[in-house]
């Protein structure tokens, strides 16, 4: 089984999740947005939060979307305004995920993302794991061990 963890991270929580998958033999690819979020938290909420609310697709830096060699794909995404982060929307619009063993790992401030889960469940047959701020609560990474 070839497996890959593909993720976006703005403020480092996704990096902790990435470390877990790297240690567990996954290939790693990181999505980068062409535009960074503003510096202040308030402006981040205004810009990123609003755009995510509209399911906006961010423009991404060059990325290899070819995952045909992989049997298992794990997507890691922050939650913005209850929804998937804008770079994740772009990623999902370009990846061919059919016939993959698929898991989503959603990291957020509150550790719950019902709106994002609803959207994922509409389109994909996937396991979904929610994590509250993995940078701060490393013990929650234990939840990832259900992925077999
Ligand atoms: C623009 C923006 C919107 C956010 N909206 C939410 C939210 O609606 N609910 C929540 O629990 N956390 C929210 N957060 C917090 C992030 O989801 C959380 O810090 C996550 O772990 C960030 O992942 P990262 O550090 O890999 O970027 C938001 C963060 C940003 C920057």
Short mmCIF file of N, CA and C and ligand atoms in Angstrom, two decimals:
data_model
loop_
_atom_site.label_atom_id
_atom_site.label_comp_id
_atom_site.label_asym_id
_atom_site.label_seq_id
_atom_site.Cartn_x
_atom_site.Cartn_y
_atom_site.Cartn_z
N UNK A 1 0.85 -1.20 0.00
CA UNK A 1 0.00 0.00 0.00
C UNK A 1 0.88 1.25 0.00
N UNK A 2 0.74 2.09 -1.04
CA UNK A 2 1.47 3.36 -1.00
C UNK A 2 0.54 4.41 -0.39
N UNK A 3 1.07 5.19 0.52
CA UNK A 3 0.20 6.14 1.22
C UNK A 3 0.81 7.53 1.30
N UNK A 4 -0.07 8.51 1.29
CA UNK A 4 0.42 9.90 1.27
C UNK A 4 -0.45 10.78 2.17
N UNK A 5 0.22 11.73 2.84
CA UNK A 5 -0.49 12.76 3.62
C UNK A 5 -0.31 14.08 2.87
N UNK A 6 -1.43 14.67 2.49
CA UNK A 6 -1.41 15.96 1.77
C UNK A 6 -2.10 16.97 2.66
N UNK A 7 -1.43 18.12 2.88
CA UNK A 7 -2.01 19.01 3.88
C UNK A 7 -1.73 20.47 3.60
N UNK A 8 -2.53 21.30 4.26
CA UNK A 8 -2.27 22.74 4.30
C UNK A 8 -2.15 23.13 5.76
N UNK A 9 -1.27 24.08 6.04
CA UNK A 9 -1.15 24.60 7.39
C UNK A 9 -0.73 26.05 7.33
N UNK A 10 -1.47 26.89 8.00
CA UNK A 10 -1.09 28.31 8.05
C UNK A 10 -0.23 28.60 9.29
N UNK A 11 -0.61 28.03 10.43
CA UNK A 11 0.06 28.45 11.67
C UNK A 11 0.71 27.29 12.43
N UNK A 12 0.94 26.18 11.76
CA UNK A 12 1.81 25.15 12.34
C UNK A 12 1.14 23.94 12.97
N UNK A 13 -0.18 23.98 13.15
CA UNK A 13 -0.83 22.80 13.74
C UNK A 13 -0.75 21.61 12.78
N UNK A 14 -0.92 21.91 11.51
CA UNK A 14 -0.82 20.85 10.50
C UNK A 14 0.56 20.20 10.46
N UNK A 15 1.57 20.97 10.86
CA UNK A 15 2.95 20.42 10.82
C UNK A 15 3.10 19.29 11.84
N UNK A 16 2.43 19.42 12.97
CA UNK A 16 2.49 18.38 14.00
C UNK A 16 1.84 17.11 13.48
N UNK A 17 0.74 17.29 12.77
CA UNK A 17 0.03 16.15 12.19
C UNK A 17 0.90 15.51 11.10
N UNK A 18 1.54 16.38 10.31
CA UNK A 18 2.45 15.89 9.26
C UNK A 18 3.56 15.02 9.87
N UNK A 19 4.12 15.47 10.98
CA UNK A 19 5.20 14.71 11.63
C UNK A 19 4.74 13.30 11.98
N UNK A 20 3.50 13.21 12.48
CA UNK A 20 2.94 11.90 12.83
C UNK A 20 2.91 10.99 11.59
N UNK A 21 2.40 11.52 10.48
CA UNK A 21 2.26 10.67 9.28
C UNK A 21 3.62 10.34 8.68
N UNK A 22 4.55 11.28 8.75
CA UNK A 22 5.91 11.02 8.24
C UNK A 22 6.53 9.86 9.02
N UNK A 23 6.38 9.92 10.33
CA UNK A 23 6.94 8.85 11.18
C UNK A 23 6.27 7.50 10.89
N UNK A 24 5.06 7.55 10.36
CA UNK A 24 4.33 6.31 10.09
C UNK A 24 4.38 5.89 8.62
N UNK A 25 5.40 6.38 7.92
CA UNK A 25 5.69 5.86 6.59
C UNK A 25 4.91 6.47 5.44
N UNK A 26 4.24 7.60 5.67
CA UNK A 26 3.50 8.25 4.59
C UNK A 26 4.43 9.19 3.82
N UNK A 27 4.25 9.26 2.50
CA UNK A 27 4.85 10.35 1.75
C UNK A 27 4.09 11.62 2.13
N UNK A 28 4.75 12.74 1.91
CA UNK A 28 4.18 14.02 2.36
C UNK A 28 4.18 15.03 1.22
N UNK A 29 3.05 15.72 1.07
CA UNK A 29 3.03 16.89 0.17
C UNK A 29 2.30 18.03 0.86
N UNK A 30 2.89 19.21 0.78
CA UNK A 30 2.26 20.37 1.43
C UNK A 30 1.77 21.38 0.38
N UNK A 31 0.55 21.77 0.56
CA UNK A 31 -0.06 22.77 -0.30
C UNK A 31 0.31 24.16 0.21
N UNK A 32 0.71 25.05 -0.70
CA UNK A 32 1.03 26.43 -0.28
C UNK A 32 0.14 27.40 -1.05
N UNK A 33 -0.40 28.34 -0.31
CA UNK A 33 -1.24 29.34 -0.93
C UNK A 33 -0.37 30.44 -1.53
N UNK A 34 -0.78 30.99 -2.68
CA UNK A 34 0.00 32.10 -3.27
C UNK A 34 -0.08 33.33 -2.37
N UNK A 35 -1.23 33.49 -1.73
CA UNK A 35 -1.45 34.66 -0.88
C UNK A 35 -1.45 34.24 0.57
N UNK A 36 -0.62 34.89 1.37
CA UNK A 36 -0.63 34.62 2.82
C UNK A 36 -1.83 35.33 3.46
N UNK A 37 -2.28 34.80 4.57
CA UNK A 37 -3.31 35.51 5.33
C UNK A 37 -2.71 36.76 5.94
N UNK A 38 -3.51 37.77 6.22
CA UNK A 38 -2.97 38.96 6.90
C UNK A 38 -2.36 38.60 8.26
N UNK A 39 -1.54 39.51 8.78
CA UNK A 39 -0.82 39.22 10.04
C UNK A 39 -1.76 39.19 11.26
N UNK A 40 -2.64 40.17 11.34
CA UNK A 40 -3.44 40.25 12.58
C UNK A 40 -4.56 39.21 12.56
N UNK A 41 -4.83 38.67 13.74
CA UNK A 41 -5.84 37.62 13.86
C UNK A 41 -7.20 38.13 13.39
N UNK A 42 -7.50 39.38 13.76
CA UNK A 42 -8.77 39.97 13.38
C UNK A 42 -8.92 39.99 11.85
N UNK A 43 -7.85 40.44 11.17
CA UNK A 43 -7.91 40.51 9.70
C UNK A 43 -7.94 39.11 9.09
N UNK A 44 -7.26 38.17 9.73
CA UNK A 44 -7.32 36.78 9.25
C UNK A 44 -8.76 36.28 9.24
N UNK A 45 -9.45 36.60 10.34
CA UNK A 45 -10.85 36.17 10.46
C UNK A 45 -11.71 36.84 9.39
N UNK A 46 -11.45 38.15 9.20
CA UNK A 46 -12.25 38.91 8.23
C UNK A 46 -12.03 38.36 6.81
N UNK A 47 -10.76 38.14 6.47
CA UNK A 47 -10.44 37.74 5.09
C UNK A 47 -10.63 36.23 4.91
N UNK A 48 -9.80 35.45 5.66
CA UNK A 48 -9.84 33.99 5.50
C UNK A 48 -11.19 33.43 5.89
N UNK A 49 -11.71 33.93 7.01
CA UNK A 49 -12.98 33.42 7.52
C UNK A 49 -14.12 33.69 6.54
N UNK A 50 -14.13 34.91 6.03
CA UNK A 50 -15.22 35.26 5.10
C UNK A 50 -15.13 34.43 3.82
N UNK A 51 -13.92 34.36 3.27
CA UNK A 51 -13.76 33.63 2.00
C UNK A 51 -14.09 32.14 2.18
N UNK A 52 -13.65 31.57 3.31
CA UNK A 52 -13.94 30.15 3.56
C UNK A 52 -15.45 29.95 3.68
N UNK A 53 -16.12 30.93 4.28
CA UNK A 53 -17.58 30.87 4.41
C UNK A 53 -18.27 30.73 3.06
N UNK A 54 -17.62 31.31 2.03
CA UNK A 54 -18.17 31.21 0.66
C UNK A 54 -17.55 30.05 -0.12
N UNK A 55 -16.86 29.14 0.58
CA UNK A 55 -16.19 27.98 -0.06
C UNK A 55 -15.20 28.41 -1.14
N UNK A 56 -14.55 29.54 -0.91
CA UNK A 56 -13.62 30.09 -1.89
C UNK A 56 -12.43 29.15 -2.11
N UNK A 57 -11.98 29.10 -3.37
CA UNK A 57 -10.77 28.32 -3.68
C UNK A 57 -9.58 29.28 -3.80
N UNK A 58 -8.59 29.10 -2.93
CA UNK A 58 -7.41 29.97 -2.96
C UNK A 58 -6.52 29.58 -4.14
N UNK A 59 -5.77 30.57 -4.65
CA UNK A 59 -4.78 30.24 -5.69
C UNK A 59 -3.59 29.60 -5.00
N UNK A 60 -3.13 28.47 -5.55
CA UNK A 60 -2.04 27.74 -4.91
C UNK A 60 -0.74 27.88 -5.69
N UNK A 61 0.37 27.74 -4.98
CA UNK A 61 1.67 27.65 -5.66
C UNK A 61 1.72 26.31 -6.38
N UNK A 62 2.68 26.16 -7.30
CA UNK A 62 2.80 24.92 -8.08
C UNK A 62 2.69 23.69 -7.19
N UNK A 63 1.92 22.72 -7.65
CA UNK A 63 1.69 21.54 -6.81
C UNK A 63 1.51 20.34 -7.72
N UNK A 64 2.04 19.19 -7.28
CA UNK A 64 1.88 17.96 -8.04
C UNK A 64 0.59 17.25 -7.60
N UNK A 65 -0.41 17.29 -8.46
CA UNK A 65 -1.72 16.71 -8.11
C UNK A 65 -1.82 15.23 -8.48
N UNK A 66 -0.74 14.68 -9.03
CA UNK A 66 -0.79 13.29 -9.50
C UNK A 66 -0.64 12.33 -8.31
N UNK A 67 -1.74 11.64 -8.00
CA UNK A 67 -1.68 10.70 -6.86
C UNK A 67 -2.06 9.29 -7.31
N UNK A 68 -1.89 9.04 -8.63
CA UNK A 68 -2.36 7.72 -9.10
C UNK A 68 -1.58 6.56 -8.51
N UNK A 69 -0.36 6.78 -8.07
CA UNK A 69 0.44 5.69 -7.49
C UNK A 69 0.02 5.34 -6.05
N UNK A 70 -0.85 6.15 -5.47
CA UNK A 70 -1.19 5.95 -4.05
C UNK A 70 -2.52 5.22 -3.86
N UNK A 71 -2.54 4.30 -2.89
CA UNK A 71 -3.77 3.58 -2.55
C UNK A 71 -4.51 4.32 -1.44
N UNK A 72 -3.73 4.93 -0.55
CA UNK A 72 -4.32 5.59 0.61
C UNK A 72 -3.92 7.06 0.63
N UNK A 73 -4.92 7.93 0.82
CA UNK A 73 -4.66 9.36 0.87
C UNK A 73 -5.28 9.93 2.15
N UNK A 74 -4.48 10.69 2.88
CA UNK A 74 -4.99 11.42 4.04
C UNK A 74 -4.86 12.91 3.74
N UNK A 75 -5.96 13.64 3.88
CA UNK A 75 -5.96 15.09 3.64
C UNK A 75 -6.01 15.79 4.99
N UNK A 76 -5.07 16.70 5.22
CA UNK A 76 -5.07 17.47 6.46
C UNK A 76 -5.46 18.92 6.19
N UNK A 77 -6.44 19.42 6.94
CA UNK A 77 -6.88 20.81 6.70
C UNK A 77 -7.26 21.52 7.99
N UNK A 78 -6.89 22.81 8.08
CA UNK A 78 -7.45 23.63 9.16
C UNK A 78 -8.91 23.93 8.86
N UNK A 79 -9.63 24.29 9.90
CA UNK A 79 -11.02 24.74 9.78
C UNK A 79 -11.04 26.27 9.88
N UNK A 80 -11.65 26.88 8.88
CA UNK A 80 -11.82 28.34 8.88
C UNK A 80 -13.31 28.64 8.84
N UNK A 81 -13.74 29.40 9.82
CA UNK A 81 -15.16 29.77 9.87
C UNK A 81 -16.07 28.55 9.74
N UNK A 82 -15.67 27.48 10.39
CA UNK A 82 -16.48 26.26 10.39
C UNK A 82 -16.33 25.40 9.15
N UNK A 83 -15.62 25.92 8.16
CA UNK A 83 -15.52 25.23 6.87
C UNK A 83 -14.07 24.85 6.58
N UNK A 84 -13.87 24.14 5.49
CA UNK A 84 -12.50 23.81 5.10
C UNK A 84 -11.76 25.09 4.70
N UNK A 85 -10.47 25.16 5.01
CA UNK A 85 -9.66 26.32 4.63
C UNK A 85 -9.65 26.45 3.10
N UNK A 86 -9.55 27.69 2.62
CA UNK A 86 -9.64 27.95 1.17
C UNK A 86 -8.62 27.15 0.34
N UNK A 87 -7.37 27.01 0.78
CA UNK A 87 -6.43 26.20 -0.02
C UNK A 87 -6.88 24.73 -0.13
N UNK A 88 -7.54 24.23 0.88
CA UNK A 88 -8.05 22.84 0.83
C UNK A 88 -9.13 22.71 -0.24
N UNK A 89 -9.97 23.74 -0.37
CA UNK A 89 -11.02 23.69 -1.40
C UNK A 89 -10.40 23.53 -2.79
N UNK A 90 -9.32 24.28 -3.04
CA UNK A 90 -8.65 24.17 -4.34
C UNK A 90 -8.08 22.78 -4.52
N UNK A 91 -7.39 22.32 -3.49
CA UNK A 91 -6.77 20.99 -3.53
C UNK A 91 -7.81 19.93 -3.90
N UNK A 92 -8.93 19.95 -3.21
CA UNK A 92 -9.95 18.91 -3.42
C UNK A 92 -10.56 19.01 -4.82
N UNK A 93 -10.60 20.22 -5.36
CA UNK A 93 -11.18 20.37 -6.70
C UNK A 93 -10.27 19.77 -7.77
N UNK A 94 -9.01 19.53 -7.41
CA UNK A 94 -8.05 19.07 -8.43
C UNK A 94 -7.56 17.64 -8.24
N UNK A 95 -7.79 17.07 -7.07
CA UNK A 95 -7.31 15.70 -6.83
C UNK A 95 -8.33 14.68 -7.30
N UNK A 96 -7.86 13.62 -7.91
CA UNK A 96 -8.76 12.52 -8.26
C UNK A 96 -8.72 11.50 -7.12
N UNK A 97 -9.74 11.55 -6.26
CA UNK A 97 -9.71 10.74 -5.03
C UNK A 97 -10.54 9.47 -5.12
N UNK A 98 -11.09 9.22 -6.34
CA UNK A 98 -11.95 8.03 -6.38
C UNK A 98 -11.08 6.76 -6.30
N UNK A 99 -11.67 5.75 -5.66
CA UNK A 99 -10.99 4.46 -5.43
C UNK A 99 -9.82 4.56 -4.45
N UNK A 100 -9.71 5.64 -3.72
CA UNK A 100 -8.64 5.75 -2.71
C UNK A 100 -9.22 5.43 -1.34
N UNK A 101 -8.41 4.83 -0.50
CA UNK A 101 -8.76 4.77 0.93
C UNK A 101 -8.51 6.17 1.46
N UNK A 102 -9.59 6.82 1.90
CA UNK A 102 -9.50 8.27 2.15
C UNK A 102 -9.82 8.63 3.60
N UNK A 103 -8.97 9.47 4.18
CA UNK A 103 -9.23 10.00 5.53
C UNK A 103 -8.99 11.50 5.52
N UNK A 104 -9.84 12.23 6.22
CA UNK A 104 -9.61 13.66 6.44
C UNK A 104 -9.22 13.88 7.89
N UNK A 105 -8.21 14.69 8.11
CA UNK A 105 -7.86 15.12 9.47
C UNK A 105 -8.10 16.63 9.52
N UNK A 106 -9.05 17.02 10.36
CA UNK A 106 -9.45 18.44 10.44
C UNK A 106 -8.98 19.02 11.76
N UNK A 107 -8.12 20.03 11.70
CA UNK A 107 -7.64 20.64 12.93
C UNK A 107 -8.27 22.02 13.09
N UNK A 108 -8.65 22.32 14.34
CA UNK A 108 -9.36 23.58 14.59
C UNK A 108 -9.21 24.00 16.04
N UNK A 109 -9.62 25.26 16.29
CA UNK A 109 -9.53 25.80 17.64
C UNK A 109 -10.44 25.07 18.61
N UNK A 110 -11.63 24.72 18.13
CA UNK A 110 -12.61 24.09 19.02
C UNK A 110 -12.61 22.58 18.94
N UNK A 111 -11.98 22.04 17.90
CA UNK A 111 -11.92 20.58 17.75
C UNK A 111 -13.19 19.96 17.20
N UNK A 112 -14.11 20.80 16.71
CA UNK A 112 -15.35 20.30 16.11
C UNK A 112 -15.61 21.05 14.81
N UNK A 113 -16.05 20.33 13.79
CA UNK A 113 -16.26 20.98 12.49
C UNK A 113 -17.45 20.36 11.76
N UNK A 114 -18.66 20.48 12.34
CA UNK A 114 -19.81 19.81 11.73
C UNK A 114 -20.13 20.23 10.30
N UNK A 115 -19.94 21.55 10.00
CA UNK A 115 -20.27 22.01 8.63
C UNK A 115 -19.33 21.40 7.60
N UNK A 116 -18.05 21.37 7.97
CA UNK A 116 -17.05 20.81 7.04
C UNK A 116 -17.30 19.31 6.86
N UNK A 117 -17.67 18.65 7.94
CA UNK A 117 -17.91 17.20 7.87
C UNK A 117 -19.11 16.90 6.97
N UNK A 118 -20.12 17.74 7.09
CA UNK A 118 -21.31 17.56 6.25
C UNK A 118 -20.93 17.66 4.77
N UNK A 119 -20.10 18.65 4.47
CA UNK A 119 -19.69 18.86 3.08
C UNK A 119 -18.86 17.67 2.57
N UNK A 120 -17.95 17.22 3.41
CA UNK A 120 -17.11 16.08 3.01
C UNK A 120 -17.97 14.84 2.78
N UNK A 121 -18.91 14.60 3.70
CA UNK A 121 -19.74 13.39 3.59
C UNK A 121 -20.64 13.41 2.36
N UNK A 122 -20.97 14.61 1.86
CA UNK A 122 -21.80 14.71 0.66
C UNK A 122 -21.06 14.18 -0.56
N UNK A 123 -19.74 14.37 -0.56
CA UNK A 123 -18.98 14.07 -1.78
C UNK A 123 -18.11 12.82 -1.68
N UNK A 124 -17.64 12.50 -0.47
CA UNK A 124 -16.65 11.43 -0.35
C UNK A 124 -17.10 10.37 0.64
N UNK A 125 -16.57 9.17 0.41
CA UNK A 125 -16.70 8.12 1.42
C UNK A 125 -15.35 8.12 2.15
N UNK A 126 -15.35 8.70 3.33
CA UNK A 126 -14.05 8.89 4.00
C UNK A 126 -14.21 8.80 5.51
N UNK A 127 -13.13 8.42 6.17
CA UNK A 127 -13.09 8.57 7.62
C UNK A 127 -12.70 10.02 7.91
N UNK A 128 -13.21 10.54 9.02
CA UNK A 128 -12.89 11.94 9.36
C UNK A 128 -12.47 11.98 10.83
N UNK A 129 -11.32 12.61 11.07
CA UNK A 129 -10.83 12.74 12.44
C UNK A 129 -10.69 14.23 12.75
N UNK A 130 -11.30 14.65 13.85
CA UNK A 130 -11.21 16.06 14.26
C UNK A 130 -10.18 16.19 15.38
N UNK A 131 -9.32 17.19 15.25
CA UNK A 131 -8.31 17.42 16.30
C UNK A 131 -8.41 18.86 16.79
N UNK A 132 -8.32 19.01 18.09
CA UNK A 132 -8.28 20.37 18.66
C UNK A 132 -6.80 20.77 18.77
N UNK A 133 -6.44 21.89 18.13
CA UNK A 133 -5.10 22.48 18.18
C UNK A 133 -3.97 21.46 18.49
N UNK A 134 -3.60 20.63 17.54
CA UNK A 134 -2.61 19.59 17.81
C UNK A 134 -1.25 20.11 18.30
N UNK A 135 -0.94 21.39 17.99
CA UNK A 135 0.32 21.96 18.47
C UNK A 135 0.31 22.03 20.00
N UNK A 136 -0.86 22.33 20.54
CA UNK A 136 -0.99 22.50 21.98
C UNK A 136 -1.37 21.18 22.67
N UNK A 137 -2.24 20.41 22.03
CA UNK A 137 -2.75 19.19 22.66
C UNK A 137 -2.23 17.96 21.91
N UNK A 138 -0.93 17.70 22.09
CA UNK A 138 -0.30 16.61 21.32
C UNK A 138 -0.92 15.25 21.66
N UNK A 139 -1.46 15.15 22.88
CA UNK A 139 -2.06 13.87 23.29
C UNK A 139 -3.22 13.47 22.37
N UNK A 140 -3.84 14.49 21.72
CA UNK A 140 -4.97 14.19 20.83
C UNK A 140 -4.54 13.45 19.56
N UNK A 141 -3.23 13.46 19.29
CA UNK A 141 -2.75 12.74 18.10
C UNK A 141 -3.06 11.24 18.21
N UNK A 142 -3.30 10.81 19.43
CA UNK A 142 -3.72 9.42 19.69
C UNK A 142 -4.91 9.03 18.80
N UNK A 143 -5.77 10.02 18.52
CA UNK A 143 -6.96 9.75 17.68
C UNK A 143 -6.57 9.23 16.30
N UNK A 144 -5.34 9.58 15.86
CA UNK A 144 -4.92 9.17 14.51
C UNK A 144 -4.61 7.69 14.43
N UNK A 145 -4.44 7.06 15.58
CA UNK A 145 -4.05 5.65 15.57
C UNK A 145 -5.19 4.74 15.09
N UNK A 146 -6.41 5.30 14.96
CA UNK A 146 -7.50 4.46 14.42
C UNK A 146 -7.32 4.20 12.93
N UNK A 147 -6.46 4.99 12.28
CA UNK A 147 -6.24 4.76 10.84
C UNK A 147 -5.40 3.51 10.70
N UNK A 148 -5.98 2.51 10.07
CA UNK A 148 -5.26 1.23 9.91
C UNK A 148 -4.94 1.01 8.46
C1 LIG B 1 -9.20 32.48 9.17
C2 LIG B 1 -9.33 31.52 10.31
C3 LIG B 1 -10.59 31.06 10.67
C4 LIG B 1 -10.73 30.12 11.72
N1 LIG B 1 -11.99 29.66 12.00
C5 LIG B 1 -12.13 28.70 12.97
C6 LIG B 1 -13.42 28.18 13.26
O1 LIG B 1 -14.44 28.53 12.66
N2 LIG B 1 -13.52 27.24 14.23
C7 LIG B 1 -12.42 26.78 14.93
O2 LIG B 1 -12.58 25.91 15.80
N3 LIG B 1 -11.18 27.26 14.67
C8 LIG B 1 -11.00 28.20 13.69
N4 LIG B 1 -9.75 28.70 13.41
C9 LIG B 1 -8.58 28.14 14.11
C10 LIG B 1 -7.84 27.12 13.25
O3 LIG B 1 -8.74 26.19 12.64
C11 LIG B 1 -6.87 26.28 14.12
O4 LIG B 1 -5.99 27.14 14.80
C12 LIG B 1 -6.09 25.28 13.28
O5 LIG B 1 -5.45 24.37 14.14
C13 LIG B 1 -5.06 25.97 12.40
O6 LIG B 1 -4.28 25.03 11.69
P1 LIG B 1 -2.82 25.45 11.16
O7 LIG B 1 -2.06 25.94 12.37
O8 LIG B 1 -2.23 24.19 10.60
O9 LIG B 1 -3.00 26.51 10.14
C14 LIG B 1 -9.58 29.64 12.40
C15 LIG B 1 -8.32 30.12 12.03
C16 LIG B 1 -8.19 31.05 11.02
C17 LIG B 1 -6.80 31.54 10.61
#
